CSV table of C-alpha atoms in Angstrom, one decimal:
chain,number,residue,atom,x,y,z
L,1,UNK,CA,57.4,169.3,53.5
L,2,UNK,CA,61.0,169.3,52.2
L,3,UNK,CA,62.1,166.2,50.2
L,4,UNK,CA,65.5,164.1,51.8
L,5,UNK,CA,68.3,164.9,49.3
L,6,UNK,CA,68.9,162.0,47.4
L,7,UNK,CA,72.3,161.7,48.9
L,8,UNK,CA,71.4,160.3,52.4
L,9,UNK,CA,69.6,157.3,50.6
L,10,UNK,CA,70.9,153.6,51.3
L,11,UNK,CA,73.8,152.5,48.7
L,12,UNK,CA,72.1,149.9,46.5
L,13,UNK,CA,74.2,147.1,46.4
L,14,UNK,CA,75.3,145.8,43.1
L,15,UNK,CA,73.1,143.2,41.7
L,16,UNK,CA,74.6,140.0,40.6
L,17,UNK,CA,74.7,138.2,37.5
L,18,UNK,CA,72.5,135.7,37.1
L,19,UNK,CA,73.3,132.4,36.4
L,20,UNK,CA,72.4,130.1,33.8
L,21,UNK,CA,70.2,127.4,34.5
L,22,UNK,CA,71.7,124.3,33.7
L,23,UNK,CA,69.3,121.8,32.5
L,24,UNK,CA,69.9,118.0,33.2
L,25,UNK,CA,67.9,114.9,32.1
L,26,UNK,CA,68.9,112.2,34.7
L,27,UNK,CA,68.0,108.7,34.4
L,28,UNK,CA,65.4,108.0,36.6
L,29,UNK,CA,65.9,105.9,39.5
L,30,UNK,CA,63.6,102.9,40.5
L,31,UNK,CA,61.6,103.4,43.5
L,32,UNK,CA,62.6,102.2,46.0
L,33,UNK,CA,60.9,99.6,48.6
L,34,UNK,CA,59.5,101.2,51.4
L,35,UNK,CA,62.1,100.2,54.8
L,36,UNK,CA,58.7,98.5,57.3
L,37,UNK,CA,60.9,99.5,60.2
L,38,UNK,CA,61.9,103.2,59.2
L,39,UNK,CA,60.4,106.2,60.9
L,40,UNK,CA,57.4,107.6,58.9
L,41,UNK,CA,55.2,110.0,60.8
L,42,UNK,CA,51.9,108.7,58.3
L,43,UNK,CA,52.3,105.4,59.6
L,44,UNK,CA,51.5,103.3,62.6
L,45,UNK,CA,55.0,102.6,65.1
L,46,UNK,CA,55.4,99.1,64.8
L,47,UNK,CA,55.9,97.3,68.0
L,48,UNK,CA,59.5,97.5,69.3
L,49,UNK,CA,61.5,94.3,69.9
L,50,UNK,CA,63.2,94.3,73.5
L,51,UNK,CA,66.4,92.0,73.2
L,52,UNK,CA,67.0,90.8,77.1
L,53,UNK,CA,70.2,92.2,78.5
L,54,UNK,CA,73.2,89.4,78.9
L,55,UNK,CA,73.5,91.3,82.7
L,56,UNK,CA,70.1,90.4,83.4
L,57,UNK,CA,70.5,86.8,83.0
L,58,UNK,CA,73.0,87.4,85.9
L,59,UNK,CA,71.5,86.0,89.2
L,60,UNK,CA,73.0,87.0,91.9
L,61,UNK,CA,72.9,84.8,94.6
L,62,UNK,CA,72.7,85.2,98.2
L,63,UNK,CA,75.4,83.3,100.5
L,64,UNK,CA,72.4,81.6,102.4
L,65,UNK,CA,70.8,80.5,99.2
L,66,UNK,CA,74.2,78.3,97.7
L,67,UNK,CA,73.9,74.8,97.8
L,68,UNK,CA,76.9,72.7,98.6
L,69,UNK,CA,78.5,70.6,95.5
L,70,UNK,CA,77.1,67.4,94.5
L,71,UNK,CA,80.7,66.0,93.4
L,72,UNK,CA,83.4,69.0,95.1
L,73,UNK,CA,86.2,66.8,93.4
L,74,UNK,CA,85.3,66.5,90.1
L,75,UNK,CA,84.3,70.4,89.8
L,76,UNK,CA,87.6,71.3,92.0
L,77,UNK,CA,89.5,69.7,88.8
L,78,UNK,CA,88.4,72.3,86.3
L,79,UNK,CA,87.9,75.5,88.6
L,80,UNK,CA,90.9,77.4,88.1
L,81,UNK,CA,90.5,76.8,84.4
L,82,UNK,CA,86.7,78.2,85.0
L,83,UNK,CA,88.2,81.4,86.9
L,84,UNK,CA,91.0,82.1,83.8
L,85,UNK,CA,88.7,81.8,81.2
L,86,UNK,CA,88.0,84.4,78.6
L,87,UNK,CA,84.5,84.4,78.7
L,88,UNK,CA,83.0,86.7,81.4
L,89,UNK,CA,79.7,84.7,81.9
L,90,UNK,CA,81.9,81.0,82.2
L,91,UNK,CA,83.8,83.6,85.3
L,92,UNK,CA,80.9,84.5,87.2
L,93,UNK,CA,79.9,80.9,87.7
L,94,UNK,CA,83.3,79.6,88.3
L,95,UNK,CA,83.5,82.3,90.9
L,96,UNK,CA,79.6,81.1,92.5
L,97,UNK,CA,82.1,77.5,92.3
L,98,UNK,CA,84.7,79.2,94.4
L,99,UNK,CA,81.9,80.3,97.0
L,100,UNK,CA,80.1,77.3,97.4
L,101,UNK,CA,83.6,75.8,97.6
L,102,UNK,CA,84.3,78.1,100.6
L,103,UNK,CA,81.6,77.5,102.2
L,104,UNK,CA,80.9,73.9,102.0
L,105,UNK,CA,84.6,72.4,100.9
L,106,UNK,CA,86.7,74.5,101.9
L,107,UNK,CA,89.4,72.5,103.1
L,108,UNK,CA,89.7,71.6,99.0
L,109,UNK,CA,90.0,75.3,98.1
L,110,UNK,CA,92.7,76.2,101.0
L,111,UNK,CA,95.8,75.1,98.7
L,112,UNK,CA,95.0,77.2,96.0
L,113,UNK,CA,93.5,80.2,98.0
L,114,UNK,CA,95.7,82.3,97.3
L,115,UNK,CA,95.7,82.3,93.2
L,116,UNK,CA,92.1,82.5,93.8
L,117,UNK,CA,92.7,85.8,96.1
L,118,UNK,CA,94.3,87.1,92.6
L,119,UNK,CA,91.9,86.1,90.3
L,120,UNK,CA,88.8,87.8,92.3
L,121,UNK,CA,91.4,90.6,92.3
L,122,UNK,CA,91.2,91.2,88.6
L,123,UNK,CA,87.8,90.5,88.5
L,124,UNK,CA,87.5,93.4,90.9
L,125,UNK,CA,89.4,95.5,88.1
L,126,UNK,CA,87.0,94.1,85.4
L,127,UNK,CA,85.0,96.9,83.9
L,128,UNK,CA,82.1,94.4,83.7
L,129,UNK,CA,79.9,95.4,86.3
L,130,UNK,CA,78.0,91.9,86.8
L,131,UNK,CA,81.6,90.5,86.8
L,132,UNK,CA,83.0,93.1,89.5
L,133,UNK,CA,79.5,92.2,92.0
L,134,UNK,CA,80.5,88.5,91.3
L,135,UNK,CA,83.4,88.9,92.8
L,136,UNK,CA,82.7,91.2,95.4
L,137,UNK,CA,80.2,88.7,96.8
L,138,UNK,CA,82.9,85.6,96.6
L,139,UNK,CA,85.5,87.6,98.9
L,140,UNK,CA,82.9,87.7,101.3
L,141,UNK,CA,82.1,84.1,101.3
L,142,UNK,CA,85.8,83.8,101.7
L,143,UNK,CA,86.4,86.0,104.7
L,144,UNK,CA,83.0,84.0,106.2
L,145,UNK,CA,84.9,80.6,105.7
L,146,UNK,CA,88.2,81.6,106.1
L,147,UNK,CA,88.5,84.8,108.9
L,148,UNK,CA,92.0,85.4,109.9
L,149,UNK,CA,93.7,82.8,107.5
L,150,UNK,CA,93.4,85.3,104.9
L,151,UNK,CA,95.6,87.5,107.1
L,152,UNK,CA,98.4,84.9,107.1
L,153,UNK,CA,101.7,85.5,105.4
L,154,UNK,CA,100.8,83.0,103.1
L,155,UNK,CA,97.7,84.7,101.6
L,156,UNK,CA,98.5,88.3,103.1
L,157,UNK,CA,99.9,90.2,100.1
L,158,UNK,CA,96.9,89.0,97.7
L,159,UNK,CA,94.6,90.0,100.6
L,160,UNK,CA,96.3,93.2,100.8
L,161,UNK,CA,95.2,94.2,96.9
L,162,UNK,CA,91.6,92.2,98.0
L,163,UNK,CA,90.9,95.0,100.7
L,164,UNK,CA,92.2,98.0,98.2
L,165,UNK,CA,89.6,96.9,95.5
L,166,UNK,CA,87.1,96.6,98.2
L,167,UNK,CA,87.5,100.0,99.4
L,168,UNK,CA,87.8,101.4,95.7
L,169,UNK,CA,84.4,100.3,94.9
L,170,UNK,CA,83.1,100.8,98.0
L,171,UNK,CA,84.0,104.2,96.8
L,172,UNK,CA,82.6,104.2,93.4
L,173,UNK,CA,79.3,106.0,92.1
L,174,UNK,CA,77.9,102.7,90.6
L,175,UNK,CA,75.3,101.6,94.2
L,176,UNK,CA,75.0,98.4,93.8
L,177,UNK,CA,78.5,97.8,93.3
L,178,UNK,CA,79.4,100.4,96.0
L,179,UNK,CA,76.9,98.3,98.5
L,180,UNK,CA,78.1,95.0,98.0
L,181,UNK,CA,81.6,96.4,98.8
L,182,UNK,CA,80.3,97.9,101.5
L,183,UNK,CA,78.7,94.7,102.7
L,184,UNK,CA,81.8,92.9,102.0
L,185,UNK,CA,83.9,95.4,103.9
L,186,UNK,CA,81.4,95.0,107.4
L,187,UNK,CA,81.9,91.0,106.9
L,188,UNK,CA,85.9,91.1,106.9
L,189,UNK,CA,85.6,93.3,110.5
L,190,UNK,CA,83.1,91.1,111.6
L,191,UNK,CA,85.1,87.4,110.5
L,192,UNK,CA,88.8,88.5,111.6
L,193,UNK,CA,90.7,89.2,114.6
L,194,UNK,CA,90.5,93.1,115.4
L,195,UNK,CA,94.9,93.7,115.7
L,196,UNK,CA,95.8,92.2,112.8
L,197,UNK,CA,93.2,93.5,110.3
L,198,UNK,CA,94.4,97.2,111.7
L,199,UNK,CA,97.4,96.5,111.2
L,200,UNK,CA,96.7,96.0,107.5
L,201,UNK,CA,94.0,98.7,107.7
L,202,UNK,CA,96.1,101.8,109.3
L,203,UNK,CA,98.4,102.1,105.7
L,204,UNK,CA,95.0,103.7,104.1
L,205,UNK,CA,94.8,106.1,106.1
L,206,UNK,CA,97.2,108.2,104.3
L,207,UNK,CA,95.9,107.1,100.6
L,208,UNK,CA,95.9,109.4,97.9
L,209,UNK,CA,92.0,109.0,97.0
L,210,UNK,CA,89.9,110.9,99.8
L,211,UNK,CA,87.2,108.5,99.2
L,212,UNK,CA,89.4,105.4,100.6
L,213,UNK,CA,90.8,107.1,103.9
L,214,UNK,CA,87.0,107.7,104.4
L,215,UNK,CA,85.7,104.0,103.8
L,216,UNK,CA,88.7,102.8,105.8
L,217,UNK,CA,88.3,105.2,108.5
L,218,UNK,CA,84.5,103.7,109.0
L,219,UNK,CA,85.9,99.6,108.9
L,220,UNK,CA,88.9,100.7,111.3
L,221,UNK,CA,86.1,102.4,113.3
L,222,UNK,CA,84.3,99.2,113.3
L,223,UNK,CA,87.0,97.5,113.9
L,224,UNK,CA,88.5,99.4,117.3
L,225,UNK,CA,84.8,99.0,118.4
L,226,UNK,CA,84.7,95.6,118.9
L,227,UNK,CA,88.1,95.2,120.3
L,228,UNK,CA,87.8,95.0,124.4
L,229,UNK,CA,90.1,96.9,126.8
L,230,UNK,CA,92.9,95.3,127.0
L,231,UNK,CA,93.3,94.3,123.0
L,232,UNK,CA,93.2,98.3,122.8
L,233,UNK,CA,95.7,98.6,125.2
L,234,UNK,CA,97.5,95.9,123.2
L,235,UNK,CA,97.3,97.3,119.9
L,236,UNK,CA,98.7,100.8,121.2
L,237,UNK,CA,95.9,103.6,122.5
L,238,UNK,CA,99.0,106.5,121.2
L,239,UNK,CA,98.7,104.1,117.7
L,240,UNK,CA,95.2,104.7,117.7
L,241,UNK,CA,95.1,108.8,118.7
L,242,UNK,CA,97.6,109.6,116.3
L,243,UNK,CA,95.8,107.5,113.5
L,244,UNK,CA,92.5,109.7,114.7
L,245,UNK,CA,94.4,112.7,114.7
L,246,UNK,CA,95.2,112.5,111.2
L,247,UNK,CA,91.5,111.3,109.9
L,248,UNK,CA,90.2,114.2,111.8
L,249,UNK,CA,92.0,116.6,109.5
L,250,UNK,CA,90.1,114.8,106.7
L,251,UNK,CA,88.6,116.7,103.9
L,252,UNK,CA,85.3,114.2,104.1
L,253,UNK,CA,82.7,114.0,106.5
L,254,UNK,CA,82.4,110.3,106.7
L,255,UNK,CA,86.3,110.2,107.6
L,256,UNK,CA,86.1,112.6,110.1
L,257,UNK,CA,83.0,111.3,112.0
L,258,UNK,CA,84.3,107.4,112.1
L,259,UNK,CA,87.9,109.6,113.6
L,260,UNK,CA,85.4,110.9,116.3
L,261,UNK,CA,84.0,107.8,117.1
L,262,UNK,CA,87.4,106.4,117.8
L,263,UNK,CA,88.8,109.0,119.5
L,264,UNK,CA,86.1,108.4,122.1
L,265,UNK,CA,86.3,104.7,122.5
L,266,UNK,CA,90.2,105.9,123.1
L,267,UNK,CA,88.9,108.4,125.8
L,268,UNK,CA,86.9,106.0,127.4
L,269,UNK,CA,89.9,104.1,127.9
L,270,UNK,CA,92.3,106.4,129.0
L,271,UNK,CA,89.9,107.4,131.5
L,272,UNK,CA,89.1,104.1,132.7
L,273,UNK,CA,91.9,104.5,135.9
L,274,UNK,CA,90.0,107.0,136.5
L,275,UNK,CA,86.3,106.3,137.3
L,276,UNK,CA,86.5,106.7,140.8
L,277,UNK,CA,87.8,110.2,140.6
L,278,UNK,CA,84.2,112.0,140.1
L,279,UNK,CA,86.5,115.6,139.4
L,280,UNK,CA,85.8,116.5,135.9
L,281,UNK,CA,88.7,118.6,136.1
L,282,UNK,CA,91.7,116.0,136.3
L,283,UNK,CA,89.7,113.8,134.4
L,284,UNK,CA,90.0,116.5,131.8
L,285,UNK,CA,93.3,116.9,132.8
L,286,UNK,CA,94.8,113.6,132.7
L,287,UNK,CA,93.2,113.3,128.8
L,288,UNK,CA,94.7,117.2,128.0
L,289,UNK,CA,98.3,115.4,129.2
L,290,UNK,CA,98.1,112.1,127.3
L,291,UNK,CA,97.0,114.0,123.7
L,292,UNK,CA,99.7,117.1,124.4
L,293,UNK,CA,102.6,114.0,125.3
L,294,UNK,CA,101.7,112.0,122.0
L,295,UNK,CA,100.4,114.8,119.2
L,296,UNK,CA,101.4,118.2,117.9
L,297,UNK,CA,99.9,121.1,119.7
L,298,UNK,CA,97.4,121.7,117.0
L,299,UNK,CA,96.1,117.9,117.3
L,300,UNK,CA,95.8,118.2,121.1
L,301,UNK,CA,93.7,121.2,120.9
L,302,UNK,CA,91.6,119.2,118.6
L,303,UNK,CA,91.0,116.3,120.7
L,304,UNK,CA,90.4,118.4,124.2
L,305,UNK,CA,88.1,120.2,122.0
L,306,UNK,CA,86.2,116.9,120.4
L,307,UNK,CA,85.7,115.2,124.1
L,308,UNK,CA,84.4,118.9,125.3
L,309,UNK,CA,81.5,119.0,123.1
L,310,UNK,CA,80.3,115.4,124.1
């Protein structure tokens, strides 16, 4: 067998120098005491220490479970200090102050109501979860007690940023924050007078975050279903269709099914004059002419469409 030339061989690489070893004495250094509570795989895991959480020692405590204030005004003198305090924990019990105040005393609290309307406000905006439920659960307690005098002039512009952070962290990932705002959110439709808290409800509609024209679009669907006939007819049925014309355009589900539910309480209504016709045609009709005279083409379509499929 021929031999490979030399020539198609692997270039040795040039070896390197070697270095010189440089020999040190160093000192040597005590031992060191063995650390009980560092990780050695040769010895037994010592029992872990579990320090309780400052959040656990949060109770949260239902409405039905509050007892009323043994001296209301005594504790009414140092509340507001209580609410602006700088400790978070000294807060949330001022706050459980402000809801037994609301409902058991709440004649005392009516005065100040609004500066308390701000401070639950900014506890809202706390990033302290326990601090934000806190507060959540007090507006509720205050729309309980209070119903449509939080949708006053007096108190309306704090009540205003109330119903924003409601529908914020009704909107938020955290559940147990986005429940109680939920919860919160049903007891403001159920406690107040339908017109007015639509009124305040229809500027979200058009909000920026998705997620709040959706939570709004379910409490003004709440809202137009308990309103009778005639406060319908009151508040504006072309009001109503225009507002449902928009949320059915919505980019989230939850927006455009509370839209649908509207748009056939609306229907029902409009139809009303109509119940001893038994044509389906100019009952169709007559609902085809009321969306094509108030909404674009596009919107009409939509809403012939939507009562169709029922």
């Amino acid at each position: 067998m021929a031999l490979r030339p030399l020539d198609n061989t692997l270039p040795l690489s040039p070896e390197r120098p070697k270095k010189n070893l440089k020999v040190s004495n160093p000192i040597a250094k005590p031992k060191q005491p063995v650390d009980p509570t560092a990780n050695d795989e040769n010895r037994a895991p010592l029992p872990s220490v579990v320090t309780p959480s400052v959040v656990d020692s949060i109770d949260y405590i239902s409405s039905e479970n509050l007892n009323p204030i043994s001296d209301p005004n005594l504790k009414f003198q140092g509340l507001i200090e209580g609410l602006e305090s700088k400790d978070w924990l000294k807060i949330c019990d001022s706050l459980n102050d402000v809801r037994r105040f609301a409902l058991y005393h709440s004649t005392l609290l009516l005065p100040i109501l609004e500066k308390v309307l701000l401070i639950l406000v900014k506890a809202m905006k706390n990033p302290r979860s326990a601090l934000i439920k806190t507060s959540i659960m007090a507006s509720s307690d205050l729309f309980k007690s209070y119903g449509d005098k939080l949708l006053e002039s007096t108190t309306s512009d704090a009540v205003d940023h109330m119903i924003l952070q409601l529908l914020l962290k009704a909107s938020q990932d955290k559940r147990f924050v986005c429940e109680e705002a939920e919860r919160s959110l049903n007891t403001m439709v159920g406690s107040t007078t339908p017109i007015p808290l639509l009124q305040k409800l229809k500027g979200y509609v058009s909000h920026g975050n998705m997620r709040v024209r959706a939570k709004a679009a379910v409490s003004i669907s709440h809202c137009v279903s308990k309103m009778e006939v005639e406060e319908m007819r009151n508040y504006g049925l072309v009001s109503l269709v225009q507002m449902s014309a928009e949320l059915l355009k919505d980019r989230l589900p939850e927006a455009r099914e509370a839209a649908r539910s509207v748009v056939l309480l609306i229907y029902g209504v409009v139809m009303e004059e109509e119940e001893e016709n038994k044509e389906e045609e100019k009952q169709q009709e007559k609902w085809q002419n009321f969306c094509q005279s108030n909404l674009s083409a596009i919107d009409a379509l939509a809403m012939a469409k939507l009562v169709a499929s029922q």
